[in-house]
PDB file of C-alpha atoms in Angstrom:
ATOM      1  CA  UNK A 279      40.918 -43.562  67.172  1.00 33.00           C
ATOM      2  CA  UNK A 280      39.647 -43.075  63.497  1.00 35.00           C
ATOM      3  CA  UNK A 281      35.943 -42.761  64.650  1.00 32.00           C
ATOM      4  CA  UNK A 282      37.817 -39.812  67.034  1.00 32.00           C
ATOM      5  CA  UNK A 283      38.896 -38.619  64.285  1.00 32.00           C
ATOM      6  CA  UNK A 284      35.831 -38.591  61.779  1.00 34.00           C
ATOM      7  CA  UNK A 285      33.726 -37.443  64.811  1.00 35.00           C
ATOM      8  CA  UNK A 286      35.970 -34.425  64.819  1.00 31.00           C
ATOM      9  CA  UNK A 287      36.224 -33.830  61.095  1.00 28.00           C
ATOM     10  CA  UNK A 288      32.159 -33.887  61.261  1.00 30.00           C
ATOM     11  CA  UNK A 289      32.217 -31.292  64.197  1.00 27.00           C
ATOM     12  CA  UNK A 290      33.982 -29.147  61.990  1.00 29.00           C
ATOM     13  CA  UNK A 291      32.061 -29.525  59.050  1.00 27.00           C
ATOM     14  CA  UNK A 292      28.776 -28.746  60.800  1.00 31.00           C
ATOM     15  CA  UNK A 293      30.566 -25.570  62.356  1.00 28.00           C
ATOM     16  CA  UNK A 294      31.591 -24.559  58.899  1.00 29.00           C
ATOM     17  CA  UNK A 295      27.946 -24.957  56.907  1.00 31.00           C
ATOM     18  CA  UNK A 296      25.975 -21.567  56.570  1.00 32.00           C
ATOM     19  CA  UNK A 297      22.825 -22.929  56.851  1.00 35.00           C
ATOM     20  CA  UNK A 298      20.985 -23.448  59.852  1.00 36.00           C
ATOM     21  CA  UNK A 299      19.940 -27.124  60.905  1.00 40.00           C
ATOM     22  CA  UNK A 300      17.875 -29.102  63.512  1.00 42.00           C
ATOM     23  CA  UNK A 301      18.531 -32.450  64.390  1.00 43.00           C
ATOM     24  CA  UNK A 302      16.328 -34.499  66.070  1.00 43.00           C
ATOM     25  CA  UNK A 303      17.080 -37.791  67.525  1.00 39.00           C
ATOM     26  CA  UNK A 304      15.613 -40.906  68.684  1.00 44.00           C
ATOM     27  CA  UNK A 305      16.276 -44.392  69.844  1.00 49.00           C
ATOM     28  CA  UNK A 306      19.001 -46.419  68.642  1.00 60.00           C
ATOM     29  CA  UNK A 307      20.732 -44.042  66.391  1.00 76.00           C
ATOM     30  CA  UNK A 308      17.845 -42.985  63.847  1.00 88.00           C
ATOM     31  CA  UNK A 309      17.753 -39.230  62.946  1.00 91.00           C
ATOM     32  CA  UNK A 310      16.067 -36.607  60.799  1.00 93.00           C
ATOM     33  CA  UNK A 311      17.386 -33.445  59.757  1.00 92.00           C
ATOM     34  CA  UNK A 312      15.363 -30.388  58.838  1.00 93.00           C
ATOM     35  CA  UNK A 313      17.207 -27.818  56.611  1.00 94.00           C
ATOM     36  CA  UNK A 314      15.886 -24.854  58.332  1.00 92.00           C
ATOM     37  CA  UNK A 315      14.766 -23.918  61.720  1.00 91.00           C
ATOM     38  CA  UNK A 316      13.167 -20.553  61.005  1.00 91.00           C
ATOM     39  CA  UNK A 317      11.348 -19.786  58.427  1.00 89.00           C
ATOM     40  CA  UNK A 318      10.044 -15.715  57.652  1.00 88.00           C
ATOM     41  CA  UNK A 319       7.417 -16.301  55.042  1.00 84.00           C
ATOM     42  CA  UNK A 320       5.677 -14.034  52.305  1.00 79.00           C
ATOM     43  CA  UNK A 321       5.700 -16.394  49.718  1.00 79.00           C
ATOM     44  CA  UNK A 322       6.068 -20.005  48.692  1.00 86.00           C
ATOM     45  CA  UNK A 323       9.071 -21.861  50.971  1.00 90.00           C
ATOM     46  CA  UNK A 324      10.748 -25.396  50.765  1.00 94.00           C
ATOM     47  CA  UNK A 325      11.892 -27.551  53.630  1.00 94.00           C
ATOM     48  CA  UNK A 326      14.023 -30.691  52.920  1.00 95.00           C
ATOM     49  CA  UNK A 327      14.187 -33.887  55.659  1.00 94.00           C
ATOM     50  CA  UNK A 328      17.395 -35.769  55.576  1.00 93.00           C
ATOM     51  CA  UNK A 329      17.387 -39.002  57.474  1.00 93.00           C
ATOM     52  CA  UNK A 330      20.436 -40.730  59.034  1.00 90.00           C
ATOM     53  CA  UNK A 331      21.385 -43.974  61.159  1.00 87.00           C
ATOM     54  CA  UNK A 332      18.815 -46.493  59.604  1.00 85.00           C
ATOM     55  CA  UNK A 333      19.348 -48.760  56.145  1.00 82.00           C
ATOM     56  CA  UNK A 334      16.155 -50.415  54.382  1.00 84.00           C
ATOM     57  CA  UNK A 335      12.758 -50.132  55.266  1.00 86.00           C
ATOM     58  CA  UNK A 336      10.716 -47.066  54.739  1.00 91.00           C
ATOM     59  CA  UNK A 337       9.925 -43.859  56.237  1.00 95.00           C
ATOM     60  CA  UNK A 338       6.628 -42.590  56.631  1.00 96.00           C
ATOM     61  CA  UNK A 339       6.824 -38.634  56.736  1.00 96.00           C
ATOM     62  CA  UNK A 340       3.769 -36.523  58.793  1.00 97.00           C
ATOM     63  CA  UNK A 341       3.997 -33.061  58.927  1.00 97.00           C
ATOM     64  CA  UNK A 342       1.493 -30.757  61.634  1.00 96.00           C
ATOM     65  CA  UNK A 343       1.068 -27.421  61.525  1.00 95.00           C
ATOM     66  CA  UNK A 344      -1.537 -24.550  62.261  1.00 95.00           C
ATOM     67  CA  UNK A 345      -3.419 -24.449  59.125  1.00 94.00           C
ATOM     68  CA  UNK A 346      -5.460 -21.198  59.172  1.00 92.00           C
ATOM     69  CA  UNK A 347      -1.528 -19.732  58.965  1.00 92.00           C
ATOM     70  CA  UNK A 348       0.265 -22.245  56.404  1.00 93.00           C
ATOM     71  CA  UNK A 349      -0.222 -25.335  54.744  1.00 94.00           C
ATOM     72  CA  UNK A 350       1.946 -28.180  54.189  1.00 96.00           C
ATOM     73  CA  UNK A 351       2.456 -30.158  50.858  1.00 95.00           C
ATOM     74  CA  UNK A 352       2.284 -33.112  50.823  1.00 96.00           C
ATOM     75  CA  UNK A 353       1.177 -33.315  54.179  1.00 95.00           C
ATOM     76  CA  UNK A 354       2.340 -36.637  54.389  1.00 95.00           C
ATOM     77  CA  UNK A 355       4.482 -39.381  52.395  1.00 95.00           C
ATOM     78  CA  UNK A 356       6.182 -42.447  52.362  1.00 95.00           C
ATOM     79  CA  UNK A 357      10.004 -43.120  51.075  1.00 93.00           C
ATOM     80  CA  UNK A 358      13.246 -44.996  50.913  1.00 89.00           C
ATOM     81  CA  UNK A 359      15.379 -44.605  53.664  1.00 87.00           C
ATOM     82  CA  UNK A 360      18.525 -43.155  51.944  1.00 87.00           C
ATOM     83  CA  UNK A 361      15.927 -40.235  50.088  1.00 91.00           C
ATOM     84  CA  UNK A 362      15.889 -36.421  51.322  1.00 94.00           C
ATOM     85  CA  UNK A 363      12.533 -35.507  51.363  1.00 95.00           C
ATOM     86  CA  UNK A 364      11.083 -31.687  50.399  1.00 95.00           C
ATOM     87  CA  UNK A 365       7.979 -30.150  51.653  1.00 96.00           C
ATOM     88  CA  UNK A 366       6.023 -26.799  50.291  1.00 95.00           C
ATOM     89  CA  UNK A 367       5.364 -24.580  52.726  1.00 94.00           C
ATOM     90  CA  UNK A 368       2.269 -21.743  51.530  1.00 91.00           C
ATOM     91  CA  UNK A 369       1.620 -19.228  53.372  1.00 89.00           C
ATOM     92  CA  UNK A 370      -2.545 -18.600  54.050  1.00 87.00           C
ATOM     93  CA  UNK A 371      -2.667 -16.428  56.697  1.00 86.00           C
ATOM     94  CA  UNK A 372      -0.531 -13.981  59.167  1.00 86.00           C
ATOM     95  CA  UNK A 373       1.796 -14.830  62.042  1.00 88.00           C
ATOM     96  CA  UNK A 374       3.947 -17.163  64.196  1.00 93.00           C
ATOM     97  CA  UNK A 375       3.280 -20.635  63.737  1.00 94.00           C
ATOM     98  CA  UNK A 376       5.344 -23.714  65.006  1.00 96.00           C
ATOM     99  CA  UNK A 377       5.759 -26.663  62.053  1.00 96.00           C
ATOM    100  CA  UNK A 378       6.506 -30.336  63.071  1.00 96.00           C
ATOM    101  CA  UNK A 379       7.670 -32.927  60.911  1.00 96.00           C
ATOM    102  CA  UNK A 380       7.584 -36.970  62.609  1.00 95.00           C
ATOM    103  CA  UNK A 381       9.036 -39.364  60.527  1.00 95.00           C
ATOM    104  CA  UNK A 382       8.586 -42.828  61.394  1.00 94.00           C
ATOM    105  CA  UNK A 383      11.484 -45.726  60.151  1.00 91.00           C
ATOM    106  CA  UNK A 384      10.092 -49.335  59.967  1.00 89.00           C
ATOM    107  CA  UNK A 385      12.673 -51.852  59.430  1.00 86.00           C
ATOM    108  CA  UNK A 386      13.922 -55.588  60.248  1.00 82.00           C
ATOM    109  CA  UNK A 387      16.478 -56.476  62.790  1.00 77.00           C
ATOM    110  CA  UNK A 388      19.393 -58.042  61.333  1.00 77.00           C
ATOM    111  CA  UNK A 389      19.763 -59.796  64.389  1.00 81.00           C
ATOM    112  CA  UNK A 390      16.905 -61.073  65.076  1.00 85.00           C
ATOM    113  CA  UNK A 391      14.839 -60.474  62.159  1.00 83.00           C
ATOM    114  CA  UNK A 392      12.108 -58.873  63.952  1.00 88.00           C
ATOM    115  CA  UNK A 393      10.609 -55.910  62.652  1.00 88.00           C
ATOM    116  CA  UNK A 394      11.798 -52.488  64.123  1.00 86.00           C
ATOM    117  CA  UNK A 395      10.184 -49.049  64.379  1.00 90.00           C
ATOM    118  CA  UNK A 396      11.650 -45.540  65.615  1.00 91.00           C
ATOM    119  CA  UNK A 397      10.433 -42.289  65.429  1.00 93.00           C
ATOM    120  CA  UNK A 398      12.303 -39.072  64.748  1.00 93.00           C
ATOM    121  CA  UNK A 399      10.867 -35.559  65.029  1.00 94.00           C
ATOM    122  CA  UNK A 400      12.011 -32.411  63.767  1.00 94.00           C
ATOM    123  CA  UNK A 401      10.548 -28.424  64.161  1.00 94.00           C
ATOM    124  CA  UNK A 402      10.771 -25.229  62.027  1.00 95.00           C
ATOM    125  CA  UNK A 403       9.810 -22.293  63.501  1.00 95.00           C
ATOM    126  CA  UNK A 404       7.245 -19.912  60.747  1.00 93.00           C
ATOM    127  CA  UNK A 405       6.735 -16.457  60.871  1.00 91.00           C
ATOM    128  CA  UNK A 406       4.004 -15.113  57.908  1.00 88.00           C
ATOM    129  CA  UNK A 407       4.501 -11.333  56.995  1.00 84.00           C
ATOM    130  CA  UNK A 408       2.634 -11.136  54.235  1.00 80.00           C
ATOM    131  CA  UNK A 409       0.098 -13.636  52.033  1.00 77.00           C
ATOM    132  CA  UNK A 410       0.674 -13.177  48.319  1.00 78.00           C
ATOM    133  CA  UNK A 411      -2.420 -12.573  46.162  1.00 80.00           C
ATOM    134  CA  UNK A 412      -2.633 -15.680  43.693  1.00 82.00           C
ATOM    135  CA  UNK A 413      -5.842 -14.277  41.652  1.00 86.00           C
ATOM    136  CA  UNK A 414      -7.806 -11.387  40.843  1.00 86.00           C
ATOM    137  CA  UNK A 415     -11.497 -12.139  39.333  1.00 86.00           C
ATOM    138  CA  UNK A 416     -14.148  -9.290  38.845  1.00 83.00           C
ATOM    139  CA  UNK A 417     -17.427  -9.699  40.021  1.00 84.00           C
ATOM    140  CA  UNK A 418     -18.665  -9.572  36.511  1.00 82.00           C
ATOM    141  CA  UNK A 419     -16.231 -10.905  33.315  1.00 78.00           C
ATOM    142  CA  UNK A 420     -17.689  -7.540  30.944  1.00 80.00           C
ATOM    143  CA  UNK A 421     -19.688  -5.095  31.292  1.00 79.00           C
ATOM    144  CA  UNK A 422     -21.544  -3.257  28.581  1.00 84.00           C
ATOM    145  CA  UNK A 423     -21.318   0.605  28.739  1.00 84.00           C
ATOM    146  CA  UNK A 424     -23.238   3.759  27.182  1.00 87.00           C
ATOM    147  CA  UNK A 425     -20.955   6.712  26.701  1.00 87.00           C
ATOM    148  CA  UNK A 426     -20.799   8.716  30.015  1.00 88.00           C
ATOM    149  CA  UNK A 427     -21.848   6.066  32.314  1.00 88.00           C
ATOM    150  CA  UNK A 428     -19.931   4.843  34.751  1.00 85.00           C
ATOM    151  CA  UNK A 429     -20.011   1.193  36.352  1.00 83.00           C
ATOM    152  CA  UNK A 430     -18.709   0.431  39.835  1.00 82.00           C
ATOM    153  CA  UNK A 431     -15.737  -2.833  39.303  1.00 80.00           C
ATOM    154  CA  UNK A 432     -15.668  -5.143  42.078  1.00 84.00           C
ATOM    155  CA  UNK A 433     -13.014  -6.979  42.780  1.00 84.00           C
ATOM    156  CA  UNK A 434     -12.217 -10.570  44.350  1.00 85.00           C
ATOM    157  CA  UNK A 435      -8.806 -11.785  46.005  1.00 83.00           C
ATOM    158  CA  UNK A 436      -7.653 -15.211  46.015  1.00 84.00           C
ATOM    159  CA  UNK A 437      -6.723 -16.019  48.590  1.00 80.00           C
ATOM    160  CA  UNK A 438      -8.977 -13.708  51.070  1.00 80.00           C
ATOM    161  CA  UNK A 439      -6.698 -13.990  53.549  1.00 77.00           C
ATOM    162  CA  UNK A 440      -4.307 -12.057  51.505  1.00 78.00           C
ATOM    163  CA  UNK A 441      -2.464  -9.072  52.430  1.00 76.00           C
ATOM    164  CA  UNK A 442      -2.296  -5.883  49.956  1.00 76.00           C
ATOM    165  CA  UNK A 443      -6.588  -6.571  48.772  1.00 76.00           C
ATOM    166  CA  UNK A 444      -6.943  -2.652  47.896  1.00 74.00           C
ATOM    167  CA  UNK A 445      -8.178  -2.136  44.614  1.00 70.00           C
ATOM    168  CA  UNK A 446      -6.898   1.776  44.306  1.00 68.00           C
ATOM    169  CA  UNK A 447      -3.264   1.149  45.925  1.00 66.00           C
ATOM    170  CA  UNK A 448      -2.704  -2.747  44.992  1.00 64.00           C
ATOM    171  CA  UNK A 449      -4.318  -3.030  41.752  1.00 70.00           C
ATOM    172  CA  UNK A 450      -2.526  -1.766  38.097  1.00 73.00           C
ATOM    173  CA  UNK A 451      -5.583  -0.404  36.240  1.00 72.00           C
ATOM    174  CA  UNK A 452      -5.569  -0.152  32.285  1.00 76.00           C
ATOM    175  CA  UNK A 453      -7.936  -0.474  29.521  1.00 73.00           C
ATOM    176  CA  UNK A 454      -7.912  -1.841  26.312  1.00 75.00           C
ATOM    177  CA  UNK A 455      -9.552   1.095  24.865  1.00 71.00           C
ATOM    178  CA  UNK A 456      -8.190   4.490  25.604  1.00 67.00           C
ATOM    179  CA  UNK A 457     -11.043   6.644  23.989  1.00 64.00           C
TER     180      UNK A 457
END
């Protein structure tokens, strides 16, 4: 009757929680839990992996995704069982990708001692509007310049893949010498 009850109390809870969450489950009880199931990207993004139903051990972490629209860091690690794990989610180029995060629990039966390993997998859905410029370099670092001559500045964006690259719309101009 008290699990009944805590079962219940937990429905609630869940109901209750603004956030949206995936669950993914596997055999015997072992679970992972990815913060977010959508993601709309333009910038830098987190997601967080929250295990449940497994003590001791370790979890190895992969995560798979479609690189030429987002990378994942670290794209794979190892940790306790009872640690919420956070991946950094860039975005590198545009559109709709799916990411997948397996995380695999090896343990020892307490019963018999052997060792035990289940997999969990979780997905977050990714959606890249727009791929933030990180760095601006000129073609040439300076430029030496007779009055009334004029020099043609070329520009490169880091990443290329990112989205506002035009020099006369995306680029602040000034100079350090207004003369």
């Amino acid at each position: 009757n008290f699990l009944r009850r805590r079962g219940a109390l937990l429905l609630v809870l869940a109901l209750a929680l603004p956030m949206a969450v995936t669950t993914a489950w596997a055999d015997d009880g072992f679970t992972i839990t990815l913060d977010k199931t959508s993601l709309s990207l333009s910038d830098s993004a987190t997601l967080k992996v929250t295990p449940a139903g497994v003590s001791g051990g370790s979890i190895a972490y992969q995560w798979e995704f479609d690189s030429s629209v987002v990378t994942v860091t670290p794209a794979s690690t190892t940790a306790n069982t009872n640690t919420t794990i956070s991946a950094t989610v860039k975005p590198v180029g545009l559109g709709p990708c799916k990411i997948t995060v397996t995380a695999t629990w090896t343990g020892t039966d307490t019963s018999s001692g052997t060792t035990v390993t289940q997999t969990a997998t979780a997905e977050c859905d990714v959606d890249v509007t727009c791929v933030p410029v990180e760095r601006i370099a000129f073609d040439n670092p300076s430029y030496t310049m007779k009055t009334g001559e004029t020099q043609q500045l070329k520009l490169t964006f880091t990443p290329s893949t990112a989205t506002n690259q035009n020099p006369n719309t995306d680029v602040h101009w000034t100079t350090s010498d207004e003369k």
